[in-house]
Short mmCIF file of C-alpha atoms in Angstrom, two decimals:
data_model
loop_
_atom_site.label_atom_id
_atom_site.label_comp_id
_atom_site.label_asym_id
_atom_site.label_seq_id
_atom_site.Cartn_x
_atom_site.Cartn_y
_atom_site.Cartn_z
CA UNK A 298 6.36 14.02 -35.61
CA UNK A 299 4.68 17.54 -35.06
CA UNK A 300 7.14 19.92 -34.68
CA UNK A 301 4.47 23.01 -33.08
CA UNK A 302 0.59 22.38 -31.84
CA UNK A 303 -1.93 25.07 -30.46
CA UNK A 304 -4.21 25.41 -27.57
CA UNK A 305 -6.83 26.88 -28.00
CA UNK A 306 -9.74 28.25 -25.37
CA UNK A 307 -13.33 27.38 -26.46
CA UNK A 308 -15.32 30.39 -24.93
CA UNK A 309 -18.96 31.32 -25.11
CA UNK A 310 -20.28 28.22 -23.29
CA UNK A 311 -23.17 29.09 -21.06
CA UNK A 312 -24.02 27.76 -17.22
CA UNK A 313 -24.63 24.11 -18.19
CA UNK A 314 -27.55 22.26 -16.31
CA UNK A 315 -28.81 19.12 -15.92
CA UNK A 316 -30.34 17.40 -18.91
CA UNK A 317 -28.60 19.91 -21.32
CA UNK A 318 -27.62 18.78 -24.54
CA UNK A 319 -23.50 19.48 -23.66
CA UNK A 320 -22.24 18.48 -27.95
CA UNK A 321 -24.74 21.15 -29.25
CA UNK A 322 -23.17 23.90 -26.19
CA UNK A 323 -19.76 22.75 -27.74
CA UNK A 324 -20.39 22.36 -30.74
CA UNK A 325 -22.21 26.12 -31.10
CA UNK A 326 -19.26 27.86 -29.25
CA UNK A 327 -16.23 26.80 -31.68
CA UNK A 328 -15.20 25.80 -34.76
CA UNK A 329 -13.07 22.62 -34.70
CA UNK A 330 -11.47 20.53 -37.60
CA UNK A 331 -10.54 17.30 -37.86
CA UNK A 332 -7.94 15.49 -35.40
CA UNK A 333 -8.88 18.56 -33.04
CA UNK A 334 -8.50 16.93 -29.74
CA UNK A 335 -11.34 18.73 -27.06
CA UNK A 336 -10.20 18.94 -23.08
CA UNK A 337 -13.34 19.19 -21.55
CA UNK A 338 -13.45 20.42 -17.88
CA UNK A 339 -15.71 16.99 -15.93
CA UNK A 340 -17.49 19.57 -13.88
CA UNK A 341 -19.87 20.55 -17.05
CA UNK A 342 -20.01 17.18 -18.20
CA UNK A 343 -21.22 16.41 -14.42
CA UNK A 344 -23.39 19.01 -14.34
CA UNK A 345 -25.15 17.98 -17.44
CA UNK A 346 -25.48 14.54 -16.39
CA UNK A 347 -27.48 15.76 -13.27
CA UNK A 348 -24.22 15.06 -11.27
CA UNK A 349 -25.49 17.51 -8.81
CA UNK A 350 -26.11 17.04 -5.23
CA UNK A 351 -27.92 18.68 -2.65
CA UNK A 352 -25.88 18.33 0.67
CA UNK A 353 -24.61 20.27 3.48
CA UNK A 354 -22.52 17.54 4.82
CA UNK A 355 -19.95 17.07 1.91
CA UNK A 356 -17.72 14.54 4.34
CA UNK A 357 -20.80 11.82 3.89
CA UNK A 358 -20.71 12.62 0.14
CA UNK A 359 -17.04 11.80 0.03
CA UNK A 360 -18.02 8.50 2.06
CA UNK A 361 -20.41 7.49 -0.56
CA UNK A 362 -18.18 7.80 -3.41
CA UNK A 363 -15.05 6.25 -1.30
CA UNK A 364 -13.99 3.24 -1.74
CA UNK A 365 -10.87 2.68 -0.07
CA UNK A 366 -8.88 5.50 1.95
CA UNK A 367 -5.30 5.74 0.62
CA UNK A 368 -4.08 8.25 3.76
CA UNK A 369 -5.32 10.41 5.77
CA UNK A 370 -4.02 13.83 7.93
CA UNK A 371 -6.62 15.70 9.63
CA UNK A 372 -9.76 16.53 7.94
CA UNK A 373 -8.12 15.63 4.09
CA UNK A 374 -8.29 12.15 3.16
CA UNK A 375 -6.45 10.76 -0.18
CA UNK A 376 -9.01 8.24 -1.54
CA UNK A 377 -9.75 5.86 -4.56
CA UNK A 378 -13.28 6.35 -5.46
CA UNK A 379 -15.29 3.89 -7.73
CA UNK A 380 -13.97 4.07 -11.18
CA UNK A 381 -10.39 3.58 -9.80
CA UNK A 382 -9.04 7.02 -9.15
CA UNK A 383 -7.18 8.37 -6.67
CA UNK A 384 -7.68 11.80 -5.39
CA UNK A 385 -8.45 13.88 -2.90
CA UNK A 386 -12.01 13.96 -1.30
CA UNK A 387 -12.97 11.40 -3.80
CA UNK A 388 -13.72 14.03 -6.86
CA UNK A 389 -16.52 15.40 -4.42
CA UNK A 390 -16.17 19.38 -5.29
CA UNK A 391 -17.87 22.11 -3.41
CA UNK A 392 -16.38 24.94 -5.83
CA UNK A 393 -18.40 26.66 -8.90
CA UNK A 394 -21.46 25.26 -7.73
CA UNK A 395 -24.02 26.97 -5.73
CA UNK A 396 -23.79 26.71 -1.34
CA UNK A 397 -25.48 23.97 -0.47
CA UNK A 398 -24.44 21.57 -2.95
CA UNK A 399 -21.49 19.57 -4.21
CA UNK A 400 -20.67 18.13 -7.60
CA UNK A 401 -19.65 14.84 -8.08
CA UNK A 402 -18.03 13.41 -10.88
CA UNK A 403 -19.41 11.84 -13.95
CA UNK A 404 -20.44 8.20 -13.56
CA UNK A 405 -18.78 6.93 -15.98
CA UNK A 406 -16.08 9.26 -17.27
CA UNK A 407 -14.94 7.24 -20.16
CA UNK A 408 -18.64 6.38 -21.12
CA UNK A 409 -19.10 10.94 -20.94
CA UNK A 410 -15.80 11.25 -23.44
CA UNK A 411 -17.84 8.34 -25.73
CA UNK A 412 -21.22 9.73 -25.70
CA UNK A 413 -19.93 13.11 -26.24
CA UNK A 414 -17.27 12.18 -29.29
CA UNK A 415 -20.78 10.96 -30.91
CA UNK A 416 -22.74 13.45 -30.43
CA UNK A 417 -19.68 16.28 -31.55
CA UNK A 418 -19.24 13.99 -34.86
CA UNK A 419 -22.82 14.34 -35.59
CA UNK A 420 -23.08 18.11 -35.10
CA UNK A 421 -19.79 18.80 -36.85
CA UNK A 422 -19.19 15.95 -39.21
CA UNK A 423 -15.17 16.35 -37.87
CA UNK A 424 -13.20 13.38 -36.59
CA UNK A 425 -12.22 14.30 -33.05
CA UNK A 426 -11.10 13.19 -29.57
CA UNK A 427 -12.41 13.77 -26.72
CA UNK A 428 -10.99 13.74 -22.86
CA UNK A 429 -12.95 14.59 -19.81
CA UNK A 430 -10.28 16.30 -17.36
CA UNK A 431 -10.14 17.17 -13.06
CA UNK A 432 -7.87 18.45 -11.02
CA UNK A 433 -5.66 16.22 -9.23
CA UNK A 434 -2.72 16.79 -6.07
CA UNK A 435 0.00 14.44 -7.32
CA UNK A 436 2.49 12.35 -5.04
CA UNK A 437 5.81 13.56 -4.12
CA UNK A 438 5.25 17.35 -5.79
CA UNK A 439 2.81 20.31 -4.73
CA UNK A 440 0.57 21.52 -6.47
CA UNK A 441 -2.26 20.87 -8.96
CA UNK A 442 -2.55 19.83 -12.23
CA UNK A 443 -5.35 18.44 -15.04
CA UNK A 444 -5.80 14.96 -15.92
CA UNK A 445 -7.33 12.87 -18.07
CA UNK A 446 -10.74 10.50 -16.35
CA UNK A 447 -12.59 10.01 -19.16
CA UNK A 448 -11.38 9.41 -22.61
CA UNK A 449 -12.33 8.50 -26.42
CA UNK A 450 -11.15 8.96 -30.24
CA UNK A 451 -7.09 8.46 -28.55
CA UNK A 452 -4.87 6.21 -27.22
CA UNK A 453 -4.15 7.68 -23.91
CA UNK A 454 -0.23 6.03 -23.63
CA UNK A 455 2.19 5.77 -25.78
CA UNK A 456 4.68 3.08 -25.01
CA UNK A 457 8.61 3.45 -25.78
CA UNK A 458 9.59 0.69 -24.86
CA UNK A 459 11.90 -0.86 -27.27
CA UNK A 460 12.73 1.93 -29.29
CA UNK A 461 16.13 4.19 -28.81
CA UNK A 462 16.79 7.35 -27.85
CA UNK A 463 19.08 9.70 -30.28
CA UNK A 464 22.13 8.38 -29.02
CA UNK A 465 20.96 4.64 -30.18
CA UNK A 466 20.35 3.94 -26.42
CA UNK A 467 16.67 1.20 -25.31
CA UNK A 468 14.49 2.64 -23.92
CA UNK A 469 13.34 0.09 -21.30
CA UNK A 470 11.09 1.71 -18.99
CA UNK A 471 9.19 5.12 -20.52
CA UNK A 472 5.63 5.07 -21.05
CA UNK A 473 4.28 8.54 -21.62
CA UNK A 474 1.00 9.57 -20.16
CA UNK A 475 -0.44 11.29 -23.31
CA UNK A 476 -3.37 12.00 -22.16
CA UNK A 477 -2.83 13.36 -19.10
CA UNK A 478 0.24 15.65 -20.63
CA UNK A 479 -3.12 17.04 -23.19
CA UNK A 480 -5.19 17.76 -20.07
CA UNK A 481 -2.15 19.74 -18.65
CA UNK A 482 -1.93 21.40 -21.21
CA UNK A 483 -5.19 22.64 -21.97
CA UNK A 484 -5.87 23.60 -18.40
CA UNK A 485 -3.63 26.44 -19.21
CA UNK A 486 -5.66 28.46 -21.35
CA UNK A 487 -9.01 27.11 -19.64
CA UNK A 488 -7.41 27.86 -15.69
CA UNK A 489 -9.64 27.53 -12.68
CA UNK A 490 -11.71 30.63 -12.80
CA UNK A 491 -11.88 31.97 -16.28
CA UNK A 492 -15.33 31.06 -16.93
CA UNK A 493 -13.78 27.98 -20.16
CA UNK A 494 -14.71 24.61 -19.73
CA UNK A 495 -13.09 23.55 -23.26
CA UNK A 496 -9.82 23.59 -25.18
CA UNK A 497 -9.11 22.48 -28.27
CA UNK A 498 -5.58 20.80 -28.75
CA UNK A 499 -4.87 21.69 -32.97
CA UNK A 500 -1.60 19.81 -34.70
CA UNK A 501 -1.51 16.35 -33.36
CA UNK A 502 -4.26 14.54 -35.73
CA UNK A 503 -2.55 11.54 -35.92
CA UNK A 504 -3.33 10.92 -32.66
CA UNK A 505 -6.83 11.08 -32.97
CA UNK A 506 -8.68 7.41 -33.69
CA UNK A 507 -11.42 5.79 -35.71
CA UNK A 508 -12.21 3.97 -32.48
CA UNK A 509 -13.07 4.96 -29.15
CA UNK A 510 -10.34 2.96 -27.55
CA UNK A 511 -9.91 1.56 -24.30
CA UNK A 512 -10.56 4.86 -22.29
CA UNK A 513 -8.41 6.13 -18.89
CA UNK A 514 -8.11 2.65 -18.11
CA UNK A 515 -4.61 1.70 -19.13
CA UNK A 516 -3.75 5.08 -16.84
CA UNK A 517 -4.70 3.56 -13.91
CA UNK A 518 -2.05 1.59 -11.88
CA UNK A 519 -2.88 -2.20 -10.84
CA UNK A 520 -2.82 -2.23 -7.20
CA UNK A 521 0.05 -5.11 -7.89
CA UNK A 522 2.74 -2.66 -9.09
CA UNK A 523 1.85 0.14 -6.73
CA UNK A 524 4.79 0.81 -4.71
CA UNK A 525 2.57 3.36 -2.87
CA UNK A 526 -0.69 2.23 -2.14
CA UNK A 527 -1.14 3.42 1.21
CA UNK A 528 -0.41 6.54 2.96
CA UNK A 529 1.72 5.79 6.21
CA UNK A 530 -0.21 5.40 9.06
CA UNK A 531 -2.58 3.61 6.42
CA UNK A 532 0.60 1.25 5.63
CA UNK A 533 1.43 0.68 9.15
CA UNK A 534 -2.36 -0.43 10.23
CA UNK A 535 -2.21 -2.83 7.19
CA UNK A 536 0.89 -4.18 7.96
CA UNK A 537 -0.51 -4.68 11.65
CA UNK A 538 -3.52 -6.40 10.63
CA UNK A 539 -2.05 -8.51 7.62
CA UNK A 540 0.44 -10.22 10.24
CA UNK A 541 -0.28 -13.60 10.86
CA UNK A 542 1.43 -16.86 12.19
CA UNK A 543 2.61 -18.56 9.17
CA UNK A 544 3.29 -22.24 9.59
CA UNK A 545 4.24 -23.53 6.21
CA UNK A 546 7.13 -21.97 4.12
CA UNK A 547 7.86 -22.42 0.43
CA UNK A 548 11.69 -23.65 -0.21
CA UNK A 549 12.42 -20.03 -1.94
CA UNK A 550 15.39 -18.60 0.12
CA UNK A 551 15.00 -15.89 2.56
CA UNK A 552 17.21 -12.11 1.57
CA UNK A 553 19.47 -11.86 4.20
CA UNK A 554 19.14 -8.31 3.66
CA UNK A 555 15.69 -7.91 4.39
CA UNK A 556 15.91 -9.44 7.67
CA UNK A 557 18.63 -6.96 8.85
CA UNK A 558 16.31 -4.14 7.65
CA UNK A 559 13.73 -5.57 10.18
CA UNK A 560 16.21 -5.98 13.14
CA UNK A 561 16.41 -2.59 12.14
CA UNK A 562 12.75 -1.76 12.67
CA UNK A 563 12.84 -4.02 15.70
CA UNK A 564 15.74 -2.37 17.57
CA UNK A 565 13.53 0.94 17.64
CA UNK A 566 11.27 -0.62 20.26
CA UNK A 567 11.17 1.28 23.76
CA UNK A 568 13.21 -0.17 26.47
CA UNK A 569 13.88 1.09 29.91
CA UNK A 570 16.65 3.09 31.69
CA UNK A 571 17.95 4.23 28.13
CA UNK A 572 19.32 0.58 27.46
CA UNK A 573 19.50 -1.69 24.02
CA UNK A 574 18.36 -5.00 25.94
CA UNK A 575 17.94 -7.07 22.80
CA UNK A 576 20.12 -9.24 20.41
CA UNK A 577 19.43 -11.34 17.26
CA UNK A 578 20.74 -14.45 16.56
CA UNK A 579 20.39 -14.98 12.87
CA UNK A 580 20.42 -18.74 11.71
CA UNK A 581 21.41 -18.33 7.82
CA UNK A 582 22.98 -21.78 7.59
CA UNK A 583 21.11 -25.16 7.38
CA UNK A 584 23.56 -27.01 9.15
CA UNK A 585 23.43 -24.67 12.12
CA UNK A 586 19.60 -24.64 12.11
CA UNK A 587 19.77 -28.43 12.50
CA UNK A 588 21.95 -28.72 14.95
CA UNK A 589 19.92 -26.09 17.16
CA UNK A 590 16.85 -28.37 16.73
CA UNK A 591 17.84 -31.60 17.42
CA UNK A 592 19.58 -30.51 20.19
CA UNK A 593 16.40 -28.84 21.59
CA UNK A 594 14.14 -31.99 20.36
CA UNK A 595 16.86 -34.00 23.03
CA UNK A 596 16.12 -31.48 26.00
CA UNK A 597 12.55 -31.30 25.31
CA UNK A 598 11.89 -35.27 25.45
CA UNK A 599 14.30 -35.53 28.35
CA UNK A 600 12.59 -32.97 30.28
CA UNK A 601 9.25 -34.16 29.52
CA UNK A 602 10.23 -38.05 30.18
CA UNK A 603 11.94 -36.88 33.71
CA UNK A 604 10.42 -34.21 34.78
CA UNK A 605 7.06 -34.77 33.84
CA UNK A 606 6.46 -38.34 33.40
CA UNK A 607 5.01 -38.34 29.61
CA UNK A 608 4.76 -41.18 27.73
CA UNK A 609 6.76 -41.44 24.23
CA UNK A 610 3.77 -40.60 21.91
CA UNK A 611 2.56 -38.36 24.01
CA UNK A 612 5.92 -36.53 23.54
CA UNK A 613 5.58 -37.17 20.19
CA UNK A 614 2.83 -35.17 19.64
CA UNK A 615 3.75 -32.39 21.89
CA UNK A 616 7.37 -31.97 20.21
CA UNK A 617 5.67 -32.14 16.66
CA UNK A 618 4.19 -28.68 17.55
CA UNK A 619 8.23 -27.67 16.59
CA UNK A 620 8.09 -28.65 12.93
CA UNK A 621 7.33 -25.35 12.33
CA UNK A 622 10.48 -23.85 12.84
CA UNK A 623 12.48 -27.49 10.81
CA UNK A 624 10.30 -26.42 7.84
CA UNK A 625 11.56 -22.89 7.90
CA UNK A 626 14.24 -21.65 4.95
CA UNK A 627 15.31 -18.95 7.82
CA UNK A 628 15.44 -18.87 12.25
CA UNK A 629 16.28 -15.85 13.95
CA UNK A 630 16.49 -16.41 18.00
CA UNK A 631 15.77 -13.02 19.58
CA UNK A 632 17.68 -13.02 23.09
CA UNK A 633 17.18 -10.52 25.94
CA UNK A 634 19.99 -9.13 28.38
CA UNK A 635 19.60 -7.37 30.96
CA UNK A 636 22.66 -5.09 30.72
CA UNK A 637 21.75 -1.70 32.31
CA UNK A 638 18.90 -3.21 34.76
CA UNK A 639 19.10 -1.50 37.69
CA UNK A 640 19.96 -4.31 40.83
CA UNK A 641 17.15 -4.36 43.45
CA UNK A 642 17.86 -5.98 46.77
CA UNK A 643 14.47 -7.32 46.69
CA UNK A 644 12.32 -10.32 45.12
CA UNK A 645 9.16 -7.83 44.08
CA UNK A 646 11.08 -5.40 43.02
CA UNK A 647 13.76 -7.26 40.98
CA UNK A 648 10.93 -9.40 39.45
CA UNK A 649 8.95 -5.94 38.20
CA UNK A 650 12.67 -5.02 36.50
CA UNK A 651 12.97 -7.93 34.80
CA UNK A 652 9.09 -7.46 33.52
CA UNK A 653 10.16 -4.18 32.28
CA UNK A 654 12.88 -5.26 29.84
CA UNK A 655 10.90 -8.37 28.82
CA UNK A 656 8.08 -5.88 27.85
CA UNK A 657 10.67 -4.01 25.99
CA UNK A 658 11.81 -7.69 24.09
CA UNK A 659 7.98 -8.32 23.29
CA UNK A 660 7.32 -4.71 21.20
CA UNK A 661 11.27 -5.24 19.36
CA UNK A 662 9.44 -8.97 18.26
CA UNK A 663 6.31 -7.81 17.50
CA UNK A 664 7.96 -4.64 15.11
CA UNK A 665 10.15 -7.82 13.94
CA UNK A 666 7.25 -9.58 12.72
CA UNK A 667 5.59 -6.60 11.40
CA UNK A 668 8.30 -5.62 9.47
CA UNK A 669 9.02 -9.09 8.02
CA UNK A 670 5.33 -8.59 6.93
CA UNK A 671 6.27 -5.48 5.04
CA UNK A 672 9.53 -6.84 3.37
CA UNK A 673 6.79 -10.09 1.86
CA UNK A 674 8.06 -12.81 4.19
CA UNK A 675 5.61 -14.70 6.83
CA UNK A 676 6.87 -15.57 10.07
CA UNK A 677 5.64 -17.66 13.34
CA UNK A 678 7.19 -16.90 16.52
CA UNK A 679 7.16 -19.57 19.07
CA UNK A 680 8.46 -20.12 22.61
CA UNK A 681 10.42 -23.22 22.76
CA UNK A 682 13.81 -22.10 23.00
CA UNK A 683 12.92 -20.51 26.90
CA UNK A 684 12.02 -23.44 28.35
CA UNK A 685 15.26 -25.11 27.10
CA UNK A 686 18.15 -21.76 27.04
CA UNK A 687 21.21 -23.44 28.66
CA UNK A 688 21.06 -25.92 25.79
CA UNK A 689 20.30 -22.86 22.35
CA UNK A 690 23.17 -20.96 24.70
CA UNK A 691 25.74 -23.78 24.36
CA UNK A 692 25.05 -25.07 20.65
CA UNK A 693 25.19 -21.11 19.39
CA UNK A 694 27.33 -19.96 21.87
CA UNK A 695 26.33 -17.33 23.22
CA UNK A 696 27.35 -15.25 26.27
CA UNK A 697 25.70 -16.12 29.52
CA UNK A 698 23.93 -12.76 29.97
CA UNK A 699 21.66 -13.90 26.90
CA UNK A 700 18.40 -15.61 27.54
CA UNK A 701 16.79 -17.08 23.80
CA UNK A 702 13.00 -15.41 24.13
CA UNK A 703 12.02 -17.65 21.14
CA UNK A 704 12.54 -18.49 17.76
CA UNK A 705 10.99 -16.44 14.37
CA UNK A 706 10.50 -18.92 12.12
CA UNK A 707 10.87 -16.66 8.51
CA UNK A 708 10.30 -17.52 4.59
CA UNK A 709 7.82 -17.05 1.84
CA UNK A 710 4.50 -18.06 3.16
CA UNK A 711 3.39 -21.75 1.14
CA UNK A 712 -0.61 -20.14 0.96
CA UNK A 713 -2.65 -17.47 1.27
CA UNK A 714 -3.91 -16.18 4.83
CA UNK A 715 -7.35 -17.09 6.02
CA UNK A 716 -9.91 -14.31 6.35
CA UNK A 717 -9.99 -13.39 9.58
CA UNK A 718 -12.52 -11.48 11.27
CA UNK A 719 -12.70 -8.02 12.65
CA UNK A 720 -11.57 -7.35 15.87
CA UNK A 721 -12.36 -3.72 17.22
CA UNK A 722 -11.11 -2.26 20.42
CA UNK A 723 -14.62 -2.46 22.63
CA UNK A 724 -13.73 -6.15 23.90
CA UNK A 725 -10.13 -4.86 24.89
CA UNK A 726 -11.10 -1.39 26.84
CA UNK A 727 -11.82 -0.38 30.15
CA UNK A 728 -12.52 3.06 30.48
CA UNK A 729 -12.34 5.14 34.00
#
């Protein structure tokens, strides 16, 4: 293990321009040995690779090299831009360039770092590395720092995992980000405004590969173990949009847990006069669940043999429509009361009051579902225990005062979600 290692500035590198020969700039302006690792600033590398652009409007740059916003706030946007990285303004830099233009960044980073390992090995005969750096924000600290986009001649982590620490303890979870900890490093004696593009890391050679290696893109996370892929507003929208009626459930057990964290969610719905006009009934045991149902199943037929004169297959085929919620590993039966309504003598008035507090039970369901949504679970919500509450009121027992506004049927959806189309506001808006 190295005990020290230098940093050294490269200096002497002149204005770099499109179509310049960037090894022989290097390669003039130091003296390197071998295992020398080189930190080379992407802006030259860009600006050698005709990575210039002509633009007043920089926002439409950053559009062209988005694609996919992380979050937004104002006029910054946090994006991934096409080799996978994700950054502020896409790379797209207005600074040490001339007005007027922008620099983006190098097509292909990692295919820069190769191409310029080559060409450095030819000039010099030395076995080096080389990483292309930029500045990146980073999540949950401020400021900036230097990372790695473009690598070759290194392994750019070094996994732990499995060896102990010197108190004989696993380590189970540390992967080190080597490269990016070089680029740190050497932005220190390059800096922002000093004029060096390059820095030599001297005294960790056995780093430093016959092969090029895989390049940055071990650094960058797969989208499946990215706790934070969105910004929030981005989040929320997603979670919106990715809500759909699920009607067929695996048999994998629903987290009680997770469905108090979205009563949670739900209870922070608006409701009038200052009141907390909903309740959840939460159906965790199978034999309750069944009971519920075929006690509903009886009122429904009844009803729709008496009242409404169906024939049996006829109710047959309407009742099936229920299934949905017998298939379900979970129920929850959101229930409205009207505790705090104010009492209006008369019918139009105490009919608008009523509207106002079922309004208030629709946006605690609809943060219900979206929540569920969040937490992995799909969910259906359908209507059948209002048109049948005296009989949900006596097999749960519940108060009086509470009217069942549904049932959430809740578990692990059994397929994917079919595309569905976009649907913008335009169809939805009146505008005075």
């Amino acid at each position: 293990m190295t005990a020290s290692l230098e940093v050294l500035g490269v200096d002497g590198i002149p204005e770099v321009e499109a179509g310049a020969d960037l090894g022989e700039l290097i390669a003039k302006a130091g003296t390197y040995q071998d295992g020398d690792i080189l930190l080379v600033t992407s802006k030259i590398v860009s600006k050698a690779e005709g990575r210039l652009l002509h633009a007043t409007d920089r926002e439409a740059a950053i559009d062209a090299e988005t694609v996919r916003v992380v979050a937004r706030r104002g006029p910054i946007r946090i994006v991934e831009n096409r080799n996978g990285f994700v950054m502020a303004a896409a790379g797209v830099d207005a600074s040490n360039t001339a007005p007027g233009t922008v620099l983006l960044l190098p097509e292909d980073p990692d295919a820069s770092a190769r191409a310029l390992r080559a060409r450095l090995r030819q000039l010099t005969g030395r076995r080096l590395a080389v990483v292309v750096t930029d500045t990146f924000g980073r999540p949950w600290r401020d400021g900036l720092t230097d990372v790695a986009i473009g690598a070759a001649g290194l392994p750019v982590l070094e996994d732990h995992r499995g060896r102990t620490d010197s108190h004989g303890n696993a380590l189970e979870m540390t992967v080190t980000a080597t490269a990016d900890e070089l680029a740190a490093a050497a932005d220190l004696v390059k800096g922002k405004a000093t004029g060096i593009p390059v820095a030599v890391v001297r005294g960790l050679g056995h780093l430093v590969t016959a092969e090029d290696g895989e390049g940055v893109r071990p650094l960058i996370r797969p989208s499946v173990n990215d706790m934070f892929r969105l910004g929030t507003s981005e989040a929320l929208r997603q979670a919106v949009t990715l809500r759909r009626t699920v009607r067929s459930f695996t048999a994998e057990p629903v987290d009680p847990a997770a469905v108090r964290r979205a009563v949670a969610a739900a209870v922070t719905a608006p409701a009038p006069h200052h009141t907390t006009p909903w309740r959840f009934v939460l159906l965790e045991s199978a034999e309750t669940r069944t009971r519920l149902l075929d006690a509903m199943l009886g009122a429904w037929q009844r009803d729709l043999r008496e009242l409404d004169g169906w024939d049996e297959a006829k109710i047959a085929r309407r009742t099936a429509r229920g299934n949905v919620l017998r298939d379900a590993p979970y129920l929850v039966v959101p229930c409205l009361v009207m505790d705090g309504s104010h009492d209006y003598p008369d019918a139009r008035r105490a009919a608008a009051e009523r509207e106002m507090f079922t309004v208030a039970m629709g946006a605690a369901v609809q943060n219900l579902l979206v929540a569920l949504t969040g937490e992995g679970y799909g969910s259906a919500w359908v209507s059948s225990t209002m048109f049948c509450r005296e009989t949900v009121r006596e097999v749960l027992e519940l108060p009086e005062g509470w009217d069942p506004m549904g049932a959430v049927a809740v578990g692990r959806p059994a397929e994917g979600a079919r595309a569905r189309g976009e649907r913008g506001a335009e169809g939805f808006v009146v505008v005075r």
